Coordinates of C-alpha atoms in Angstrom, one line a residue:
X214 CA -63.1 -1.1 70.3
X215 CA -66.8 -0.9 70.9
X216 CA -69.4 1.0 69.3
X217 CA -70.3 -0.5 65.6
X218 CA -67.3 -2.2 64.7
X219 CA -67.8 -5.1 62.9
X220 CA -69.8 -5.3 59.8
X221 CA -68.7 -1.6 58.6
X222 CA -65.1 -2.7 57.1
X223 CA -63.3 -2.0 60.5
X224 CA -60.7 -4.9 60.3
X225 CA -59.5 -3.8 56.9
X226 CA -59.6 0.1 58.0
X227 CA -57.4 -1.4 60.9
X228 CA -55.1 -3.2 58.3
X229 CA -54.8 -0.1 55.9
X230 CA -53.7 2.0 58.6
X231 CA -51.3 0.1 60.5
X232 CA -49.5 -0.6 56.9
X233 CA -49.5 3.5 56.7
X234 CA -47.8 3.7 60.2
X235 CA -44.9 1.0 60.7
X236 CA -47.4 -1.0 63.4
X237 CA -47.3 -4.6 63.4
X238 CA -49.6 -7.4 65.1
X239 CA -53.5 -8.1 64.3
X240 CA -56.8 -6.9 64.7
X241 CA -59.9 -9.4 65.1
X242 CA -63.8 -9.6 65.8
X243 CA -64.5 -10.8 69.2
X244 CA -67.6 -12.6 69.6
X245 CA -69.6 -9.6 71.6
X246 CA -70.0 -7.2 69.3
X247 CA -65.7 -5.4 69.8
X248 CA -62.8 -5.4 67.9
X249 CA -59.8 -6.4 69.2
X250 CA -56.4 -4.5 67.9
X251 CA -53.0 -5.5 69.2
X252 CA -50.2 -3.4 68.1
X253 CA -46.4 -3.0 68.6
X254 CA -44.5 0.0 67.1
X255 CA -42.7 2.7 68.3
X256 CA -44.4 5.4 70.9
X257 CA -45.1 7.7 67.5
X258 CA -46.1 4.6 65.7
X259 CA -48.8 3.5 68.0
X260 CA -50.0 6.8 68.6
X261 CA -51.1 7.7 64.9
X262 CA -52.1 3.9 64.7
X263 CA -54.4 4.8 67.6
X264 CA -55.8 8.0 66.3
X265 CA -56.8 6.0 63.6
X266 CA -58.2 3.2 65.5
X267 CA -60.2 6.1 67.5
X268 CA -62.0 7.6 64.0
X269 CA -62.9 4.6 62.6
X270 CA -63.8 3.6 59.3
X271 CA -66.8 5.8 57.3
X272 CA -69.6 4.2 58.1
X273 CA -68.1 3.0 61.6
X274 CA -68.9 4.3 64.8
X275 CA -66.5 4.0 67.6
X276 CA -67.7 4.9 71.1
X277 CA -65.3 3.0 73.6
X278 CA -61.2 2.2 73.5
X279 CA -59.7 0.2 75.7
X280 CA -55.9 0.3 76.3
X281 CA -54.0 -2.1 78.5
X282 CA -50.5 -3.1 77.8
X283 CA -49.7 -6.7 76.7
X284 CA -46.7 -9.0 76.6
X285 CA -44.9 -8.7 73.2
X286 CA -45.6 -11.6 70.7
X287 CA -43.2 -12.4 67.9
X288 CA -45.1 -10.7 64.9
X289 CA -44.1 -9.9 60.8
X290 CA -46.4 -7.6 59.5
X291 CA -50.1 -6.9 60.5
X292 CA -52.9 -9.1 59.5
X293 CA -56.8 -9.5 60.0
X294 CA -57.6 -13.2 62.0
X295 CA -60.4 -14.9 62.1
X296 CA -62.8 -14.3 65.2

């Protein structure tokens, strides 16, 4: 995600929702100013999960995604790591 992302409470938005739609994998800051969001759910999952992740929390302001398809890790739950 790009746009202002970190420092708004994005990473625990990310959390919230991905706990509301099934997802599972992380989200993280990345040292340039994006946040990075790896997901794996079901086609339905991962496209509410990504609505989400397009609106942002309040006092966000998203204004890029990028999408690219990654190999699948082994992964319980969601949780926020450390940059």
């Amino acid at each position: 995600m790009r746009g202002r992302v970190q420092g708004v409470g994005y990473r625990q938005f990310a959390l919230q929702r991905a706990l509301e739609t099934g997802v599972h994998g992380y989200v993280r800051n990345l040292s340039d100013g994006r946040v990075e969001v790896y997901a794996c759910g079901t086609p339905a999952e991962l496209d509410a999960f990504a609505g989400y992740l397009a609106q942002g929390p309040r006092f966000g302001e998203v204004r890029g995604i990028e999408t690219q398809e990654a190999p699948l890790l082994q992964s319980d739950g969601f949780v926020i790591r450390s940059s």
